[in-house]
XYZ file of C-alpha atoms in Angstrom:
639
model
C 72.729 -16.299 -2.155
C 70.067 -13.214 -0.531
C 69.425 -12.497 -3.692
C 68.615 -17.045 -5.030
C 66.547 -16.495 -1.624
C 65.049 -13.472 -2.020
C 64.493 -12.635 -4.953
C 64.511 -14.984 -7.229
C 62.121 -16.809 -5.709
C 58.749 -15.822 -3.850
C 57.330 -18.770 -2.852
C 59.951 -18.386 -0.291
C 59.057 -14.837 0.128
C 55.266 -15.854 1.502
C 56.595 -19.238 2.663
C 58.486 -17.522 5.509
C 55.493 -14.108 5.657
C 53.280 -17.154 6.508
C 55.877 -18.418 8.814
C 56.309 -15.459 10.734
C 52.891 -13.799 11.103
C 51.978 -17.334 12.667
C 55.026 -16.296 15.536
C 53.343 -12.654 15.609
C 49.364 -14.603 16.539
C 51.123 -16.922 19.069
C 52.819 -14.445 21.033
C 50.086 -12.293 21.009
C 47.840 -15.390 21.768
C 50.627 -15.309 24.771
C 50.173 -12.597 25.850
C 46.129 -12.214 26.437
C 47.247 -15.133 28.503
C 49.607 -13.521 30.469
C 47.105 -10.214 30.921
C 43.855 -12.698 31.471
C 45.936 -15.368 33.814
C 47.876 -12.054 35.792
C 43.918 -10.713 35.778
C 41.682 -13.849 37.549
C 44.939 -13.570 39.826
C 44.509 -10.657 41.306
C 41.101 -10.390 41.261
C 40.621 -13.398 42.836
C 43.287 -12.435 46.125
C 41.304 -8.979 45.969
C 37.404 -9.513 46.075
C 37.255 -12.497 48.158
C 37.061 -10.590 51.622
C 34.314 -7.975 49.522
C 31.962 -10.962 48.460
C 31.480 -12.471 51.367
C 30.820 -9.410 53.352
C 28.615 -8.579 50.352
C 26.777 -11.840 50.858
C 26.240 -12.092 54.715
C 24.378 -8.504 54.066
C 22.000 -8.964 51.979
C 21.693 -12.520 54.611
C 21.665 -9.585 57.561
C 18.990 -7.487 55.536
C 16.457 -10.564 54.293
C 16.696 -11.114 58.362
C 15.692 -7.719 58.472
C 12.286 -7.936 56.788
C 11.855 -11.043 58.297
C 8.707 -10.304 59.666
C 7.788 -8.231 55.593
C 5.157 -10.133 53.444
C 6.323 -7.538 50.600
C 9.945 -6.022 51.183
C 9.767 -3.409 47.824
C 6.136 -1.974 49.916
C 7.720 -2.377 53.263
C 11.136 0.021 52.836
C 9.448 2.009 49.874
C 6.481 2.674 53.299
C 9.087 2.860 55.999
C 12.135 5.955 57.498
C 13.064 4.424 59.799
C 13.067 0.601 57.904
C 14.995 2.665 55.232
C 16.964 4.555 57.616
C 18.314 1.498 60.160
C 19.503 -0.226 56.050
C 20.880 2.465 54.373
C 23.130 1.812 58.702
C 24.143 -1.531 57.912
C 25.227 -0.734 53.828
C 27.266 2.128 55.434
C 29.252 0.114 57.097
C 30.355 -1.823 54.553
C 32.313 1.316 52.936
C 35.939 1.732 52.877
C 38.886 3.564 51.009
C 37.966 0.917 48.262
C 34.091 0.079 48.896
C 32.783 3.173 47.077
C 29.215 2.766 46.897
C 26.593 0.411 48.544
C 23.039 0.599 47.768
C 19.315 -1.542 47.495
C 16.875 -1.719 44.593
C 14.865 -3.713 42.655
C 13.400 -3.695 39.312
C 9.926 -3.082 39.216
C 6.758 -3.565 36.410
C 8.195 -2.414 33.335
C 12.169 -3.347 34.005
C 13.615 -0.930 35.542
C 15.891 -0.910 38.434
C 15.346 2.568 41.374
C 16.189 2.851 44.353
C 15.920 2.251 47.475
C 18.787 2.872 49.671
C 21.724 4.533 49.058
C 24.618 4.426 51.695
C 25.790 7.290 49.378
C 27.702 10.027 50.311
C 24.224 13.463 51.000
C 25.586 14.546 47.721
C 25.426 11.416 45.025
C 22.492 9.775 46.435
C 19.387 8.522 45.421
C 16.559 9.164 46.240
C 13.374 6.873 47.262
C 12.488 5.067 43.623
C 14.983 6.749 41.420
C 15.771 5.425 37.782
C 18.667 3.289 37.644
C 20.173 2.993 34.356
C 22.062 -0.394 33.957
C 24.691 -0.854 30.909
C 25.404 -4.750 31.406
C 23.284 -7.066 30.809
C 25.054 -8.711 33.726
C 21.574 -7.022 35.524
C 18.664 -9.067 34.181
C 21.115 -12.395 33.969
C 20.645 -12.308 37.682
C 17.013 -12.571 37.534
C 17.267 -15.386 35.121
C 20.760 -17.444 37.702
C 19.186 -15.675 40.292
C 23.141 -15.602 41.437
C 25.274 -13.041 42.109
C 27.048 -11.409 39.287
C 30.415 -9.700 39.340
C 30.898 -6.678 36.199
C 34.098 -5.683 36.222
C 34.574 -1.893 34.496
C 38.645 -1.711 33.724
C 40.299 2.199 33.494
C 43.850 3.382 33.500
C 44.890 3.184 37.352
C 42.024 0.168 38.838
C 39.908 -2.376 38.637
C 36.127 -0.884 39.087
C 33.747 -3.658 40.138
C 30.333 -3.896 40.673
C 28.814 -7.187 42.840
C 24.905 -8.285 42.598
C 23.706 -10.165 44.976
C 19.815 -10.818 44.318
C 17.579 -10.974 47.960
C 15.231 -13.630 47.057
C 11.398 -13.246 48.712
C 9.073 -17.094 48.574
C 11.835 -17.977 45.750
C 12.096 -14.525 43.647
C 14.635 -11.574 44.067
C 12.615 -8.497 45.140
C 16.225 -6.549 45.483
C 19.315 -6.294 44.937
C 21.582 -5.213 47.190
C 24.802 -4.042 44.509
C 27.816 -3.086 45.809
C 31.079 -0.986 43.699
C 34.349 -1.085 45.218
C 37.648 -0.520 43.375
C 40.350 -2.690 42.632
C 44.806 -0.305 42.411
C 46.684 -1.772 39.591
C 49.905 -1.648 40.960
C 52.322 -4.621 41.493
C 50.716 -7.684 39.876
C 50.438 -5.217 36.777
C 53.781 -4.041 36.761
C 54.929 -8.335 36.944
C 52.310 -8.250 34.083
C 53.904 -5.617 32.422
C 56.981 -5.829 32.641
C 56.558 -9.700 30.537
C 54.836 -7.638 28.656
C 58.176 -5.762 27.043
C 59.930 -8.270 27.192
C 57.733 -10.276 24.455
C 57.647 -6.831 22.256
C 60.883 -6.580 22.032
C 60.869 -10.071 20.891
C 58.202 -9.307 18.635
C 59.826 -5.990 17.219
C 62.798 -8.095 16.035
C 61.227 -10.580 13.627
C 59.752 -7.857 12.601
C 62.208 -5.773 11.320
C 63.498 -9.129 9.533
C 60.093 -8.970 8.131
C 60.476 -5.514 7.237
C 64.163 -5.947 5.753
C 62.338 -8.586 3.233
C 59.111 -6.107 2.356
C 62.410 -3.602 1.695
C 63.497 -6.106 -0.720
C 60.605 -7.419 -2.428
C 59.505 -4.427 -2.662
C 62.401 -3.299 -5.432
C 62.632 -6.017 -6.991
C 58.544 -5.310 -8.216
C 59.064 -1.346 -8.101
C 59.622 -1.533 -11.744
C 56.657 -3.015 -12.164
C 53.165 -0.854 -10.121
C 52.213 0.069 -13.364
C 50.994 -4.028 -14.110
C 49.484 -3.860 -9.797
C 47.224 -0.815 -11.015
C 45.825 -1.917 -14.636
C 42.539 -4.120 -14.460
C 43.666 -6.814 -16.018
C 40.223 -7.523 -18.386
C 38.982 -3.900 -19.369
C 42.442 -2.149 -18.773
C 41.612 0.601 -16.874
C 42.835 1.258 -13.743
C 42.167 -0.882 -10.792
C 41.031 -0.034 -6.772
C 44.913 -0.992 -6.073
C 45.451 3.053 -8.015
C 42.611 4.705 -6.080
C 43.665 3.674 -3.388
C 47.316 5.018 -3.461
C 46.642 8.161 -5.322
C 42.896 9.408 -3.882
C 45.560 10.736 -1.211
C 47.346 13.003 -4.254
C 44.076 13.940 -6.672
C 42.998 17.479 -6.806
C 39.629 17.481 -6.885
C 40.163 20.861 -7.842
C 41.089 19.411 -11.150
C 37.825 17.249 -11.531
C 34.725 16.348 -11.650
C 33.219 13.266 -9.459
C 31.275 9.978 -11.462
C 29.831 7.397 -10.933
C 28.407 4.381 -13.413
C 27.120 1.324 -12.375
C 26.007 -0.813 -15.429
C 22.635 -2.121 -15.214
C 21.174 -5.290 -14.348
C 24.434 -6.262 -15.279
C 23.670 -9.518 -12.367
C 21.158 -10.900 -14.477
C 23.145 -10.219 -18.012
C 25.696 -12.461 -15.495
C 22.529 -15.022 -14.675
C 21.411 -15.240 -17.672
C 23.688 -15.324 -20.742
C 26.604 -16.774 -17.922
C 30.034 -14.775 -16.826
C 32.002 -15.109 -20.283
C 29.241 -13.144 -21.973
C 29.503 -10.207 -18.034
C 33.729 -9.758 -18.828
C 33.071 -9.039 -22.644
C 30.081 -7.243 -21.502
C 32.159 -5.924 -18.920
C 35.591 -4.964 -21.361
C 33.623 -3.089 -24.379
C 31.873 -0.891 -21.591
C 35.084 0.343 -20.501
C 36.804 1.005 -24.449
C 33.851 2.942 -24.480
C 34.386 4.776 -21.740
C 37.740 5.110 -22.307
C 36.827 5.757 -26.514
C 34.878 8.463 -24.803
C 37.057 10.196 -22.410
C 40.059 12.354 -23.094
C 43.069 10.829 -22.484
C 45.422 12.687 -20.699
C 42.933 15.100 -18.911
C 40.740 12.133 -17.638
C 41.063 9.418 -15.047
C 39.064 6.146 -15.729
C 38.566 2.924 -12.692
C 37.227 0.067 -11.984
C 36.110 0.357 -8.845
C 33.369 -2.820 -8.493
C 32.796 -5.098 -10.814
C 30.394 -3.264 -12.529
C 30.982 -0.433 -11.566
C 33.575 2.886 -12.055
C 33.969 5.910 -11.010
C 35.643 8.904 -14.301
C 36.749 12.166 -12.760
C 36.726 14.730 -15.604
C 38.953 17.192 -16.589
C 37.242 20.525 -14.983
C 37.323 24.166 -13.442
C 36.089 25.706 -9.661
C 33.743 27.654 -12.384
C 33.543 25.448 -15.927
C 31.484 22.404 -15.609
C 30.878 22.239 -18.954
C 33.809 20.748 -21.071
C 33.432 18.116 -18.175
C 30.027 16.870 -18.254
C 29.988 16.516 -22.507
C 32.226 13.461 -21.259
C 30.310 12.383 -18.957
C 26.930 12.716 -21.222
C 28.795 11.223 -23.982
C 29.609 8.092 -22.249
C 26.457 7.424 -21.271
C 25.751 7.861 -25.388
C 27.658 5.879 -25.876
C 26.649 3.594 -24.450
C 23.016 3.513 -24.862
C 23.322 3.442 -28.340
C 25.920 0.083 -28.979
C 24.992 -3.292 -29.753
C 26.699 -5.557 -27.666
C 27.252 -9.406 -28.452
C 26.879 -11.683 -26.843
C 27.547 -14.639 -30.103
C 28.671 -13.733 -33.187
C 24.635 -13.178 -34.625
C 22.592 -11.739 -31.493
C 23.543 -8.561 -29.335
C 21.308 -6.827 -26.776
C 21.643 -3.677 -25.566
C 22.464 -1.856 -21.955
C 22.399 0.695 -19.917
C 23.897 2.582 -17.269
C 23.211 4.002 -13.659
C 25.424 7.897 -13.983
C 25.578 9.688 -10.175
C 28.215 13.407 -10.558
C 29.435 15.378 -7.736
C 30.212 19.207 -9.544
C 31.716 19.964 -6.453
C 33.874 17.599 -4.915
C 36.135 19.919 -4.156
C 34.267 21.429 -1.250
C 34.299 17.758 0.983
C 37.344 17.562 3.199
C 38.615 13.643 1.195
C 38.294 12.157 -2.248
C 36.443 9.662 0.046
C 33.474 12.150 1.593
C 33.848 13.767 -2.384
C 32.433 9.854 -3.599
C 29.524 9.160 -1.689
C 28.029 12.436 -2.630
C 28.464 11.055 -5.976
C 27.178 7.323 -4.936
C 23.520 9.342 -3.383
C 23.689 11.048 -6.702
C 24.067 7.576 -8.205
C 21.873 6.095 -5.953
C 18.626 8.205 -6.953
C 19.485 7.462 -10.587
C 18.908 4.085 -10.008
C 15.848 4.862 -7.606
C 14.619 6.115 -10.902
C 14.766 3.858 -12.574
C 17.746 3.425 -13.757
C 19.613 4.236 -17.567
C 18.968 8.452 -16.426
C 22.428 11.041 -14.959
C 21.744 12.284 -11.726
C 23.327 15.493 -10.046
C 24.021 15.492 -6.756
C 23.255 19.226 -6.371
C 24.422 20.380 -2.829
C 20.827 23.218 -2.770
C 18.466 21.025 -3.478
C 15.538 21.118 -0.551
C 15.812 17.413 0.673
C 19.681 17.570 1.132
C 19.567 21.177 2.270
C 17.378 20.196 5.121
C 18.505 16.659 5.847
C 20.873 16.291 8.646
C 24.769 15.781 7.956
C 26.328 12.676 8.801
C 28.081 13.561 11.970
C 24.959 14.839 13.390
C 23.446 11.003 13.133
C 26.704 10.010 14.183
C 26.812 11.476 16.999
C 22.556 11.012 17.600
C 23.778 7.361 17.379
C 26.090 7.968 20.569
C 23.325 9.854 22.117
C 21.133 7.561 22.255
C 18.527 9.828 19.656
C 17.483 7.046 17.975
C 14.290 6.057 18.732
C 11.081 4.299 16.438
C 7.655 5.581 16.396
C 5.208 3.123 15.335
C 1.341 2.657 13.739
C -0.447 0.328 13.922
C -1.565 -1.987 11.283
C -5.284 -2.796 11.675
C -6.984 -5.886 11.429
C -9.717 -4.999 8.309
C -12.769 -7.636 10.086
C -11.526 -6.903 13.539
C -10.916 -2.727 13.881
C -7.660 -3.913 16.038
C -4.787 -3.373 16.105
C -2.567 -6.634 14.769
C 0.540 -5.453 14.601
C 3.022 -2.277 14.802
C 5.432 -1.276 11.942
C 8.229 0.609 13.499
C 9.401 3.558 12.328
C 12.761 5.253 12.197
C 12.717 8.868 14.053
C 16.384 10.796 15.437
C 14.974 13.103 18.129
C 17.055 16.967 17.733
C 18.973 18.311 20.478
C 16.219 20.499 21.212
C 12.855 17.908 21.117
C 12.323 18.446 17.245
C 11.388 14.968 16.452
C 13.984 13.939 12.536
C 11.419 11.919 10.293
C 13.268 9.993 8.244
C 12.812 12.192 4.076
C 15.660 14.476 7.082
C 18.206 11.816 7.984
C 17.659 8.937 4.499
C 19.101 10.502 1.938
C 22.619 11.946 3.418
C 24.038 7.763 4.332
C 21.974 5.995 1.814
C 25.046 3.829 0.940
C 27.743 4.132 3.006
C 27.747 2.203 5.963
C 26.284 4.218 8.829
C 22.495 3.470 7.120
C 23.674 0.207 8.526
C 24.092 0.606 11.638
C 20.922 2.699 11.644
C 18.924 -0.573 10.509
C 20.990 -2.304 14.012
C 19.455 0.898 16.526
C 16.196 -0.020 15.001
C 16.321 -3.587 15.515
C 17.712 -3.431 19.270
C 15.371 -0.654 19.982
C 12.271 -2.258 19.050
C 13.977 -6.331 20.003
C 13.649 -4.760 23.531
C 10.124 -3.478 22.757
C 9.263 -6.732 22.475
C 10.744 -8.570 25.418
C 9.052 -5.966 27.900
C 5.713 -6.599 26.343
C 5.300 -10.526 25.756
C 0.549 -9.483 23.328
C 2.443 -6.957 20.757
C 3.925 -8.483 16.751
C 6.562 -4.876 16.174
C 7.743 -5.058 11.786
C 11.031 -3.239 10.985
C 12.063 -1.951 7.660
C 15.319 -3.521 6.145
C 16.692 -1.994 3.418
C 18.130 -4.577 0.659
C 21.843 -5.842 1.883
C 21.306 -5.822 5.041
C 19.701 -8.772 4.205
C 22.965 -9.853 2.562
C 24.466 -8.316 5.717
C 26.578 -10.851 8.191
C 26.586 -8.598 10.826
C 22.169 -7.705 11.103
C 22.142 -11.060 10.235
C 23.977 -12.677 13.087
C 21.805 -9.572 14.977
C 18.416 -11.683 13.744
C 19.850 -14.817 14.019
C 20.694 -14.763 18.357
C 17.617 -13.186 18.286
C 15.376 -16.332 16.546
C 17.060 -18.110 19.902
C 13.919 -17.036 20.952
C 10.709 -17.877 19.121
C 8.334 -15.330 20.730
C 10.403 -13.020 20.172
C 11.063 -14.337 16.038
C 7.765 -14.711 15.824
C 6.703 -10.806 16.713
C 9.653 -8.955 14.199
C 8.167 -8.963 11.524
C 10.779 -8.141 8.126
C 9.238 -5.570 5.959
C 11.647 -4.882 2.565
C 11.435 -2.793 -0.356
C 10.301 -4.448 -3.619
C 13.645 -4.690 -5.425
C 14.968 -6.696 -8.435
C 18.597 -6.584 -6.592
C 16.640 -8.881 -3.345
C 14.459 -11.089 -6.185
C 16.968 -12.083 -7.928
C 20.370 -11.864 -5.434
C 20.139 -16.094 -4.759
C 22.418 -14.467 -1.137
C 19.330 -12.700 -0.584
C 16.453 -15.615 -1.104
C 18.751 -18.500 0.561
C 19.305 -15.763 3.983
C 15.312 -15.144 3.174
C 14.631 -18.979 3.395
C 16.823 -19.115 6.746
C 15.240 -16.067 8.634
C 12.176 -17.839 7.869
C 12.563 -21.159 9.520
C 13.815 -19.217 12.242
C 10.392 -18.029 12.890
C 10.278 -14.016 10.898
C 7.290 -13.245 8.614
C 8.301 -11.697 5.527
C 6.997 -8.607 4.683
C 7.114 -6.715 0.575
C 6.462 -3.083 1.520
C 5.841 -0.927 -1.769
C 4.552 -3.110 -3.691
C 3.138 -2.196 -7.321
C 5.911 0.584 -7.459
C 9.025 -1.038 -9.264
C 9.814 -4.496 -9.774
C 6.230 -6.724 -9.767
C 7.993 -10.029 -10.659
C 4.849 -12.330 -8.714
C 7.092 -14.985 -9.224
C 9.454 -14.057 -7.361
C 6.955 -14.099 -3.989
C 6.453 -17.965 -4.684
C 9.939 -18.298 -4.841
C 11.302 -16.543 -1.178
C 7.734 -17.245 0.275
C 6.247 -13.781 1.020
C 3.874 -13.527 3.926
C 2.092 -10.584 3.355
C 2.620 -7.801 0.686
C 2.575 -4.534 1.146
C 0.264 -1.741 -1.951
C 2.238 0.563 -2.152
C -0.095 4.150 -0.906
C 0.537 5.730 -4.060
C -1.824 3.590 -5.791
C -4.233 3.128 -2.148
C -4.465 7.286 -3.432
C -5.419 6.824 -6.618
C -8.329 3.732 -5.612
C -10.443 6.785 -5.302
C -11.220 8.447 -8.615
C -8.777 6.320 -10.693
C -9.063 2.765 -12.301
C -6.274 1.683 -12.993
C -4.959 1.682 -9.437
C -8.502 -0.163 -8.633
C -8.082 -2.907 -10.862
C -4.255 -3.452 -10.409
C -4.789 -2.897 -6.548
C -7.754 -5.774 -7.240
C -5.499 -7.883 -9.960
C -2.708 -8.196 -7.259
C -5.678 -9.229 -4.093
C -6.606 -12.358 -6.025
C -3.133 -14.011 -6.957
C -2.397 -12.821 -3.120
C -5.718 -15.163 -2.120
C -4.333 -17.736 -4.686
C -0.447 -17.276 -3.071
C -1.752 -17.873 -0.012
C -0.298 -13.972 0.928
C -1.821 -11.941 2.843
C -2.038 -8.238 2.460
C -2.096 -4.284 3.626
C -2.891 -1.631 2.377
C -1.101 2.037 3.266
C -2.506 4.998 2.711
C -6.072 4.633 4.377
C -6.448 8.402 4.724
C -10.240 8.492 4.681
C -14.402 6.013 4.960
C -14.461 6.139 1.998
C -10.924 4.537 1.068
C -11.519 2.479 3.629
C -14.841 1.037 2.518
C -13.231 0.808 -0.646
C -10.591 -1.981 -0.057
C -12.553 -3.707 2.421
C -14.964 -4.748 -0.973
C -12.222 -6.406 -2.324
C -11.192 -8.292 0.996
C -8.197 -7.066 1.772
C -6.665 -8.597 5.280
C -5.397 -5.598 6.877
C -5.286 -1.624 6.213
C -2.541 1.251 8.073
C -2.754 4.570 7.776
C -3.812 7.779 9.272
C -7.671 7.028 9.030
C -6.562 4.542 11.661
C -3.344 5.633 13.489
C -1.040 8.541 13.802
C 2.695 7.444 14.213
C 3.043 8.124 17.284
C 4.999 6.120 20.973
C 3.723 3.856 22.640
C 4.163 6.479 25.869
C 2.319 8.652 24.123
C -0.479 7.151 24.252
C -1.908 8.368 20.512
C -2.685 5.049 18.458
C -6.372 5.094 18.463
C -8.720 2.313 15.681
C -11.749 3.665 14.593
């Protein structure tokens, strides 16, 4: 009976699994509701009196200031008044009410102390900066209503209660009180409930495990089939995930291979031809590798991972395998029908020393960095990751970059983009910087090579967006451009941030999105659709480093580009190189016809500026006008 139920009818397993999963979700949802209900009850009971006291004390403070024309200035100038308010606040302090203080927000939006009733050793001085972490501090000024901020700790619930003190309809002061509630009786009651629910979950999970064991036993003989990619007949990603912890990195070099412009092949000839080319490429790779020594894995759509057998001191034979794969693909004819064929090229990144990495994932990332470098250099090449290269050796490590993000040491410098006619700064480009622990400013060339192709690059983008967003909120007169990677435009989390910012059109209208000219972004349908959506939200689209790579003018009109920035390497040669001048001239002529504004970079001298001014270029950027700096240093000088 069991054999029939669980082994011979897999659909029943699927239905049973779905049913059990639904039960687990319902139970977890029930636990969440119980926890919120108990927590709400505990908070309502415990904070009622404290809130009443805080509101009354805010009223008392306001009465003390009844004859004041400016609450902030009068308190700042009158120590006696400060002492009187402080004594009022000290009366509030109890075992649970630990801190009471009065703050104000200065012209830059920074919160500062006016009165603090803390113990002498903890007491803040007048006008000392107070760093806020919760958005509710700012919601206070929007709603003009008291705000409750909860900080969940292990054995207690710490709460900050904010009460606005108004003058002439505006919030001038904020009375803040920090108090805590011990989690004892209510929490114990809640834990008892949760334990009982968890017992039920364990019983259901036990049944589920039995089912999985039976299914695992049935399909154990089919493991090899599960690990083979059906299309290409090489190992698939399942094999890699299962085996990566057991691969001895001392025995191999690691290479990642990507078919160049494969998406274009699919779009032009269809997916059937694309699948045929994938099979042919895999066949060539298998034919070029050593049957018992090397491992070939299809890692993604058109990306393969190759582990070529080697020793620590001898890479030659393994490198010969990689080169053989590269040449055999290059000289092969890939037929799209019985008569016609196309040529296919590949980019390959090689990590010669995977054994120096702690895990397979780290070794793979280094090969992927080399692959990215191969693509960046024009594709159709083999790039070897070299840890001794100056660029890599001088870079921050991934852990150092992560640490900088955790410690809020990611900052932006800004370089002005100047209106060529008025010579005034029109907007700014935000440039990534990291402040090292010793105060040194680290530039992108020491940051980006270590994180290309990793999720950390996306996190860096989020940090820069957050910094620029805050800067735009602080100063409503400035416009700022941020640099995005092609993958950012199709990343849901980045898009979600930009959509949220665009709820305030005064932000999206002043936040420009600069994208490096790239074939992937020009041909990716999702990217073009997302760019159109972002334009509708008010963002301006800039194509950066234009003229350095793909340079398909038609795509500029398809994605309705607002600005193009001509590659600085072309501008640097414009005085002595006639070809560079003619290229700039043709780009400007096209842009004017297409109603696209032009920005030139690397304007480093008056001679270069005079040359580009004669072409009627709208905007200029470079050291001739300003050097990248923070707004605080005020080095943004226009000539």
